[in-house]
Every structure is written in C-alpha cells, then in structure tokens.
Short mmCIF file of C-alpha atoms in Angstrom, two decimals:
data_model
loop_
_atom_site.label_atom_id
_atom_site.label_comp_id
_atom_site.label_asym_id
_atom_site.label_seq_id
_atom_site.Cartn_x
_atom_site.Cartn_y
_atom_site.Cartn_z
CA MET A 1 -4.34 152.56 194.67
CA LYS A 2 -7.67 154.12 196.16
CA LYS A 3 -7.31 157.51 196.19
CA LYS A 4 -5.30 157.77 192.37
CA PHE A 5 -7.55 155.09 190.79
CA GLY A 6 -10.70 154.97 193.19
CA ILE A 7 -9.53 151.16 193.11
CA ASP A 8 -9.72 149.36 197.15
CA ILE A 9 -8.12 146.39 196.32
CA GLY A 10 -5.75 144.90 199.48
CA TYR A 11 -2.88 145.14 200.50
CA HIS A 12 -1.17 141.53 200.38
CA LYS A 13 -3.15 141.89 196.51
CA ALA A 14 -1.58 145.23 195.58
CA TRP A 15 2.05 143.28 196.46
CA ARG A 16 1.63 140.23 194.54
CA ALA A 17 0.72 143.16 191.49
CA ILE A 18 3.92 144.57 192.37
CA GLN A 19 6.26 141.57 191.98
CA LYS A 20 4.20 140.37 188.81
CA VAL A 21 5.49 143.87 187.08
CA VAL A 22 9.08 143.68 189.28
CA ALA A 23 9.03 139.76 187.25
CA CYS A 24 8.13 141.10 184.12
CA ILE A 25 11.19 143.66 184.17
CA ARG A 26 14.02 142.15 186.23
CA GLY A 27 12.86 138.25 185.90
CA THR A 28 12.05 135.85 188.26
CA PRO A 29 14.94 135.08 190.25
CA GLU A 30 15.02 131.62 189.02
CA GLU A 31 14.94 132.66 185.48
CA ASN A 32 18.47 135.19 186.41
CA TYR A 33 19.94 132.36 187.97
CA GLN A 34 19.38 129.90 184.85
CA ILE A 35 20.82 132.47 182.29
CA LEU A 36 23.68 133.25 184.57
CA PRO A 37 25.90 130.98 182.39
CA SER A 38 25.23 132.86 179.42
CA TYR A 39 25.54 136.23 180.95
CA LEU A 40 28.87 135.91 182.43
CA HIS A 41 29.76 133.98 179.21
CA MET A 42 28.85 137.31 177.75
CA MET A 43 30.67 139.62 179.87
CA VAL A 44 33.90 137.80 178.92
CA ARG A 45 32.70 138.53 174.97
CA LYS A 46 31.71 142.18 175.38
CA ASN A 47 35.50 142.68 177.39
CA SER A 48 37.43 140.58 176.90
CA GLY A 49 39.88 139.62 179.23
CA THR A 50 37.84 139.38 182.35
CA TYR A 51 37.77 136.80 184.41
CA THR A 52 34.58 134.81 186.22
CA SER A 53 33.37 132.08 187.77
CA THR A 54 31.66 129.62 188.64
CA LYS A 55 30.62 126.47 191.40
CA ARG A 56 27.56 124.48 192.09
CA CYS A 57 26.97 122.34 195.04
CA GLY A 58 25.41 119.47 196.43
CA GLN A 59 22.51 119.14 193.62
CA ASN A 60 23.73 120.84 190.61
CA ARG A 61 22.66 123.73 192.66
CA PHE A 62 24.47 127.74 192.16
CA GLY A 63 26.74 127.90 195.24
CA TYR A 64 29.37 130.75 193.98
CA MET A 65 29.98 133.36 191.54
CA PHE A 66 33.15 135.64 190.99
CA PHE A 67 34.53 138.12 188.76
CA ALA A 68 36.81 140.76 187.81
CA PRO A 69 36.44 143.43 185.19
CA VAL A 70 39.17 143.19 182.90
CA ALA A 71 39.24 147.31 183.35
CA SER A 72 39.47 146.54 186.83
CA VAL A 73 42.60 144.23 186.73
CA ALA A 74 44.39 146.58 184.21
CA GLY A 75 44.49 149.77 186.39
CA TRP A 76 45.20 148.24 189.41
CA SER A 77 48.62 147.39 188.55
CA TYR A 78 48.92 151.20 188.72
CA CYS A 79 47.18 151.57 192.75
CA ARG A 80 49.20 151.56 195.55
CA PRO A 81 49.01 147.44 196.59
CA VAL A 82 46.39 147.77 200.06
CA ILE A 83 43.40 146.19 199.46
CA ALA A 84 40.38 145.83 200.91
CA VAL A 85 37.83 143.26 201.94
CA ASP A 86 34.06 143.57 202.90
CA ALA A 87 30.83 141.53 202.21
CA MET A 88 27.92 142.77 202.20
CA PHE A 89 24.10 141.03 202.75
CA LEU A 90 21.36 141.21 199.68
CA LYS A 91 17.99 140.55 200.11
CA SER A 92 16.38 139.21 196.63
CA LYS A 93 14.76 136.49 197.18
CA TYR A 94 17.82 133.94 197.76
CA CYS A 95 19.49 136.69 199.90
CA GLY A 96 23.50 135.26 200.70
CA VAL A 97 25.64 137.85 200.45
CA LEU A 98 28.31 139.53 198.01
CA PHE A 99 31.64 139.85 198.64
CA ILE A 100 33.79 143.52 197.16
CA VAL A 101 37.18 144.16 196.80
CA VAL A 102 38.99 147.10 196.53
CA SER A 103 42.36 149.46 196.46
CA LYS A 104 42.26 153.19 195.95
CA ASP A 105 43.91 155.41 193.33
CA ALA A 106 46.50 157.88 192.91
CA ASN A 107 43.69 160.33 193.38
CA ASN A 108 42.57 158.46 197.08
CA GLN A 109 38.87 157.20 195.06
CA ILE A 110 38.11 154.09 194.64
CA LEU A 111 38.55 151.47 192.25
CA PRO A 112 36.42 148.24 192.90
CA LEU A 113 38.35 145.15 191.34
CA CYS A 114 36.26 141.34 191.32
CA PHE A 115 33.40 140.63 193.10
CA GLY A 116 31.45 137.43 194.10
CA VAL A 117 27.88 136.04 195.22
CA ALA A 118 27.92 133.39 197.67
CA ASP A 119 25.60 131.77 200.23
CA SER A 120 27.11 133.15 203.46
CA GLU A 121 30.36 134.49 205.28
CA ASN A 122 32.45 131.33 205.94
CA ASN A 123 35.40 129.41 205.46
CA GLU A 124 34.76 127.22 202.50
CA ALA A 125 33.38 130.69 200.67
CA TYR A 126 36.58 133.00 200.87
CA ILE A 127 38.50 129.98 200.71
CA TRP A 128 37.30 129.76 196.95
CA PHE A 129 37.13 133.41 196.07
CA PHE A 130 40.93 134.43 197.18
CA GLY A 131 41.58 131.36 195.31
CA GLU A 132 39.88 132.29 192.21
CA MET A 133 40.86 135.89 192.96
CA ARG A 134 44.44 134.81 192.63
CA LYS A 135 43.80 133.65 189.46
CA ALA A 136 42.50 136.47 187.80
CA VAL A 137 44.31 139.89 189.81
CA GLN A 138 48.02 139.61 188.81
CA VAL A 139 49.33 139.30 193.22
CA ARG A 140 51.72 141.66 193.89
CA ARG A 141 54.57 142.68 196.39
CA GLU A 142 54.59 143.99 199.50
CA LEU A 143 50.30 143.46 199.52
CA VAL A 144 48.37 144.12 202.05
CA PHE A 145 44.63 143.53 203.02
CA LEU A 146 42.40 144.70 204.91
CA SER A 147 39.18 143.80 206.60
CA ASP A 148 36.89 143.41 210.11
CA ARG A 149 37.14 141.05 212.03
CA ASN A 150 35.89 138.47 210.53
CA GLN A 151 37.81 135.25 210.83
CA SER A 152 36.94 133.92 207.62
CA ILE A 153 38.45 135.84 205.93
CA ALA A 154 41.40 135.69 208.37
CA ASN A 155 41.15 131.78 207.72
CA GLY A 156 41.13 132.58 203.94
CA ILE A 157 44.01 135.23 203.65
CA ARG A 158 45.83 132.74 205.79
CA LYS A 159 45.20 129.68 203.38
CA VAL A 160 45.50 131.80 200.27
CA PHE A 161 48.10 134.59 200.20
CA PRO A 162 49.43 133.48 202.81
CA LYS A 163 53.07 136.29 201.29
CA THR A 164 50.61 139.69 202.28
CA HIS A 165 50.14 141.16 205.21
CA HIS A 166 46.98 141.21 206.81
CA GLY A 167 45.46 143.81 208.97
CA ILE A 168 42.80 145.34 211.35
CA CYS A 169 40.84 148.04 210.58
CA LEU A 170 40.45 150.60 213.25
CA TYR A 171 37.29 151.74 212.60
CA HIS A 172 36.33 147.94 212.99
CA PHE A 173 38.37 147.52 216.59
CA GLU A 174 37.13 151.00 218.12
CA LYS A 175 34.07 149.96 217.34
CA ASN A 176 34.62 146.65 219.17
CA LEU A 177 35.77 149.11 221.99
CA LYS A 178 32.72 150.88 222.42
CA GLN A 179 30.75 148.18 222.96
CA ARG A 180 32.69 147.57 225.64
CA HIS A 181 32.17 150.86 227.00
CA ALA A 182 35.66 152.21 226.20
CA LYS A 183 35.67 155.86 227.71
CA ALA A 184 36.53 158.12 224.66
CA THR A 185 39.96 159.55 226.62
CA VAL A 186 40.64 155.55 225.96
CA ILE A 187 39.99 155.54 222.42
CA ASN A 188 40.81 158.37 221.88
CA LEU A 189 44.46 157.05 222.95
CA PHE A 190 44.13 154.18 221.16
CA GLN A 191 42.79 156.21 217.96
CA SER A 192 46.39 158.18 218.94
CA ALA A 193 48.58 155.42 218.91
CA ALA A 194 47.61 153.18 216.38
CA ARG A 195 47.89 156.51 213.80
CA SER A 196 51.42 157.19 214.89
CA TYR A 197 54.62 156.77 213.04
CA LYS A 198 57.30 156.10 215.82
CA ARG A 199 57.16 153.66 217.74
CA GLU A 200 58.16 155.24 221.09
CA ASP A 201 55.59 157.93 220.53
CA PHE A 202 53.06 154.18 219.88
CA ASN A 203 54.98 152.91 224.03
CA GLN A 204 53.38 156.70 225.13
CA LEU A 205 50.08 156.47 224.64
CA MET A 206 49.91 153.22 225.08
CA SER A 207 51.31 153.14 228.23
CA GLN A 208 49.38 155.95 228.92
CA LEU A 209 46.26 154.55 227.80
CA LYS A 210 46.88 151.34 230.31
CA SER A 211 47.43 153.50 233.65
CA VAL A 212 43.59 155.16 232.09
CA ASP A 213 42.07 151.11 232.17
CA LYS A 214 44.43 148.06 231.92
CA LYS A 215 41.76 145.82 231.54
CA THR A 216 41.37 147.19 227.87
CA TYR A 217 44.38 147.78 227.48
CA ASN A 218 44.82 144.27 228.05
CA TYR A 219 42.03 143.44 225.28
CA ILE A 220 43.49 145.66 223.07
CA MET A 221 46.82 143.89 222.86
CA GLU A 222 45.27 140.18 221.65
CA GLU A 223 45.31 141.56 218.72
CA PRO A 224 49.46 141.83 217.76
CA PRO A 225 50.27 145.71 216.75
CA GLU A 226 52.07 144.35 212.98
CA ARG A 227 48.20 143.95 213.00
CA TRP A 228 46.04 147.37 213.79
CA ALA A 229 49.20 150.32 214.35
CA ARG A 230 51.10 152.06 211.13
CA SER A 231 53.74 151.82 213.66
CA TRP A 232 54.53 148.07 213.82
CA PHE A 233 52.88 147.73 209.89
CA PRO A 234 55.82 145.27 208.48
CA ARG A 235 54.55 147.07 205.82
CA ARG A 236 53.49 150.43 204.02
CA CYS A 237 50.50 150.89 204.08
CA TYR A 238 50.03 154.30 202.99
CA ALA A 239 48.22 156.61 204.91
CA MET A 240 45.36 153.24 204.63
CA LEU A 241 44.43 151.80 208.24
CA THR A 242 40.92 151.32 207.79
CA THR A 243 38.06 149.61 205.24
CA ASN A 244 36.27 152.77 204.73
CA MET A 245 36.87 152.70 200.98
CA VAL A 246 35.41 149.06 200.50
CA GLU A 247 32.27 150.67 203.53
CA SER A 248 31.28 153.16 200.75
CA MET A 249 31.32 150.50 198.30
CA ASN A 250 29.01 148.78 199.69
CA SER A 251 26.84 152.15 200.52
CA VAL A 252 27.25 152.55 196.49
CA LEU A 253 26.10 149.15 195.67
CA LEU A 254 23.11 149.65 198.31
CA LYS A 255 20.23 148.97 195.67
CA GLY A 256 21.39 146.46 193.76
CA ARG A 257 21.17 143.87 196.81
CA GLU A 258 17.51 144.41 196.50
CA MET A 259 17.08 143.36 192.85
CA PRO A 260 18.11 139.64 191.04
CA ILE A 261 21.64 138.84 190.39
CA LEU A 262 22.08 139.31 187.04
CA ARG A 263 20.21 142.67 187.02
CA MET A 264 22.71 143.37 190.63
CA LEU A 265 25.55 142.04 188.12
CA ASP A 266 24.11 145.05 185.76
CA PHE A 267 23.79 147.93 188.06
CA ILE A 268 27.76 147.04 189.19
CA GLN A 269 28.81 147.06 185.90
CA GLU A 270 27.47 150.24 184.57
CA THR A 271 28.40 151.84 188.04
CA LEU A 272 31.50 150.93 186.86
CA GLY A 273 31.85 152.42 183.29
CA GLU A 274 30.03 155.86 185.04
CA TRP A 275 33.46 155.69 187.47
CA PHE A 276 35.89 154.81 184.04
CA TYR A 277 34.36 157.53 182.23
CA GLU A 278 34.60 160.40 184.41
CA ARG A 279 37.58 159.51 185.44
CA ARG A 280 39.32 158.86 181.92
CA LYS A 281 37.81 162.48 181.72
CA LYS A 282 39.47 164.49 184.39
CA VAL A 283 42.90 165.66 185.16
CA PHE A 284 44.68 166.99 188.47
CA ASN A 285 47.47 169.40 189.66
CA LEU A 286 49.03 167.25 192.43
CA ASP A 287 51.55 169.36 194.61
CA SER A 288 54.95 167.94 195.87
CA MET A 289 69.74 168.30 200.27
CA LEU A 290 68.68 168.52 203.90
CA PHE A 291 66.41 171.61 205.52
CA ARG A 292 65.89 171.70 208.94
CA ILE A 293 61.73 172.61 209.34
CA ASN A 294 60.82 174.16 212.43
CA SER A 295 56.86 173.34 213.71
CA LYS A 296 56.03 174.40 217.46
CA VAL A 297 59.05 172.97 219.61
CA ILE A 298 60.38 170.11 217.84
CA GLU A 299 62.36 170.78 214.77
CA PHE A 300 62.14 168.21 211.69
CA ILE A 301 65.23 167.56 209.58
CA VAL A 302 63.97 166.93 205.99
CA ASP A 303 66.46 165.18 203.34
CA LEU A 304 64.74 166.05 200.07
CA LYS A 305 67.54 163.93 198.59
CA LYS A 306 66.82 161.01 200.19
CA ARG A 307 63.10 161.82 200.52
CA THR A 308 63.19 161.30 204.01
CA CYS A 309 61.83 163.36 207.36
CA ASN A 310 61.85 162.42 210.86
CA CYS A 311 58.30 162.03 210.93
CA LEU A 312 58.67 159.48 208.83
CA LYS A 313 55.46 160.10 207.17
CA PHE A 314 57.30 160.91 203.95
CA GLN A 315 58.65 157.84 203.56
CA LEU A 316 55.56 155.95 205.04
CA ASP A 317 53.56 157.54 202.26
CA GLU A 318 55.49 158.16 200.01
CA LEU A 319 53.62 161.51 199.77
CA SER A 320 55.35 164.90 200.85
CA CYS A 321 54.89 165.53 204.79
CA PRO A 322 53.94 169.36 205.61
CA HIS A 323 57.82 169.20 206.54
CA ALA A 324 58.56 168.20 202.95
CA ILE A 325 56.82 170.63 201.42
CA ALA A 326 58.21 173.87 203.51
CA ALA A 327 61.51 172.01 202.65
CA ILE A 328 60.09 171.76 197.97
CA ASN A 329 58.92 175.52 198.40
CA LYS A 330 61.92 177.01 200.04
CA ARG A 331 63.41 175.78 196.64
CA TYR A 332 61.01 176.51 194.60
CA LEU A 333 60.69 172.81 193.43
CA GLN A 334 57.85 171.20 192.47
CA LYS A 335 56.08 169.39 194.94
CA SER A 336 54.50 167.06 192.18
CA ASP A 337 58.38 165.29 191.47
CA TYR A 338 58.72 164.24 195.53
CA CYS A 339 55.93 161.73 196.04
CA SER A 340 55.48 159.15 194.92
CA ASN A 341 54.11 157.88 190.85
CA TRP A 342 51.49 155.72 192.79
CA TYR A 343 50.30 159.27 192.75
CA SER A 344 50.72 161.11 190.20
CA ASN A 345 48.43 162.42 187.44
CA GLU A 346 50.12 159.34 184.41
CA THR A 347 49.42 156.90 186.53
CA TRP A 348 46.35 157.23 187.74
CA LEU A 349 44.40 158.07 183.64
CA LYS A 350 46.26 154.53 183.68
CA THR A 351 44.07 153.34 186.42
CA TYR A 352 40.93 154.27 184.61
CA GLU A 353 42.13 153.62 180.57
CA ARG A 354 40.50 150.35 179.90
CA HIS A 355 36.55 150.24 179.15
CA VAL A 356 33.70 148.75 180.75
CA ASN A 357 31.16 147.53 178.05
CA THR A 358 27.58 146.38 179.05
CA MET A 359 25.14 143.88 177.73
CA GLY A 360 23.10 144.94 176.13
CA ASP A 361 19.11 143.62 176.02
CA GLN A 362 19.33 140.27 176.58
CA LYS A 363 18.06 139.29 173.31
CA SER A 364 21.76 139.96 171.81
#
C-alpha cells in the first residue's frame, strides 16, 4: 500500500481489510453454513439425481455434509470396482476435513465419486459418511476399497461395507517403513514382493527381506498380505495398489480448502464440470489359440482364447501384457479386442455422458 498509494498502514489493519473484501466476495463462514441447506437443495434442482445429505449435532449446529454428483454416480457404473478414500484438512475459519472418494475411468483418469465434510477424521464421522455413500452409490460386486492405515476409515468400511475388501496403500506402507529407518534394500524388496503377480515370487522376495532385516519383516507381516500384496488380494485390484489417485485429487482441491464451504463446493462443481466436458470431447484408440513367447531366459504361454498368460497380468488386470501383445501382433489382431470392457473407448465415454451444472448466482 505504501509503495503503490503512499499510505502507511499496519499489518493487522491490512489483514482486516483483506478479510472484509473476501467476506464481501465469498460471504462470511457463518453465512455460508446458514445458506448450506438451500445451496444443497439447488444443487439437486440443477442436477436431478444428485444425492445430498446433512446432519446436525448438539445445539442444532452443523455436524456433517455429504454429496454425490449424479454425473459421477452414473459414470461409476463404467469404472472398475476399485475406489480410494482419503481426507484433507480444511483451512477456513471453522477448519474440519473434506472426505474424498475417487475411482479411475477406462483411460486411468480420476473420477471423483463423492465428497463429505466433517469436524475431524473419527469413527462416528466415517460411519455416517460411508452410510450416506451406500445410499447414494451403487454397491458393486467384487468392490475394493483402498486407503492409508487410518483406523477410523477401516472401522467405517467394516461397519457399512462388510462384504467388500479393504486394501492398504503401498505408498503409505512404504512411508511407515522409512519412518522406521528401513534400508533402501528392504524397501525395494517389499515393493517388489507387494507388486508381484505370483505367490512363489512373493514368498521368495519376502524370504530375502527376512534374511536382511527380520525385525522389519515381522513388522510388515503384522498386516495380512491380503491387504497389501497383489498376489494375495482376494479380488482383482486392476493394477491399483496405492491411493495416488485420491492424493492427486487432494492436490487439485488445495485452493478450495481455504474457501468458505459454499465457495469450496462451487470450486469442486466447476472442476468436475470442466473435466466431464473435456473428456466427453476426447476419443482415444486402445492398442490391445496358444503361443509361446520367449522373454530373455523365460518362456511365457499365452492363450488368447482364454485371455491368460502365465505371468498372470493378462488375467488379473484384464489388460494385455507384453507377451499377449506379442501374440496378438503375430496374428495381426486388434489389441483392443483383448482388453476388458473396463478399458474400452465406449466405457470411457459413457463414464462422462452426464453433465455437471453449476449453481449460478445466489440470488436466483
């Protein structure tokens, strides 16, 4: 102010002036929470089929909020049944956390599925959030949840989705190992074991890890391999072993977490609207009987009729492995014919065929 206008004011006065201007533009946090029910009502009016819910706590005050855009719920039917859950801290006046659930589309792009706001990450909040999610989102067969090792998330999933499988993010597991000062060799063996397709490979790598660092081995095995090792997963994880997709969504929404709740919801809706519009415009081409494929000193058997390869990637990820691609090329076949429908152009386009309508001016 002094440099531009020659006015000398103190830091706190400048800060208060900024807050006044921001309140004029975005509304105060108190006004935002007061108008929230009307906002959610209009969200449903503008996007028929969108599911919203709120819960009041003691003294009739705001407790929790949930919404699942109808476009995302419709698109979810065309995504693989794997979803990641996480939360990010809000930085507006009343703080709290934003719950985020995402999946991946046929082109491995993030599909935001539903959102919620609560005071903190605790058992009660997650049980309520997952309860609303179950009402809003179709419960799919073979559904897999991925998250960090947050116990409240685990409790919520166990309570509301008892028949689903809950896996642990490898990235967060590795982070825990680094905090315990595990050697790089141990971490590399852990990652290789966790990502291996065959149990015999898993056992061999974990045996090597045990011989290098038995203490870390015992710590790792406190968690059943069914929760973090691909070869032990009871269901297909479709090459999704981390929560990177929801972490990426957190990064996209960083700007929004500093806004009052209604402006944050506007920011989320506008982001989704742009993504659905842009992805609807795009079309991509997927490159996707018995063959012996030699790779270095190993021989792989590919059965294109059964869509199997003894490396196991072809059948577990339902996406052509390098050995299957070699066999497909040899027969001059279309690679896209040997990919699961989850990865198809039609499935990807159907994911984003619905629209996300913005709210418009508050006065309307």
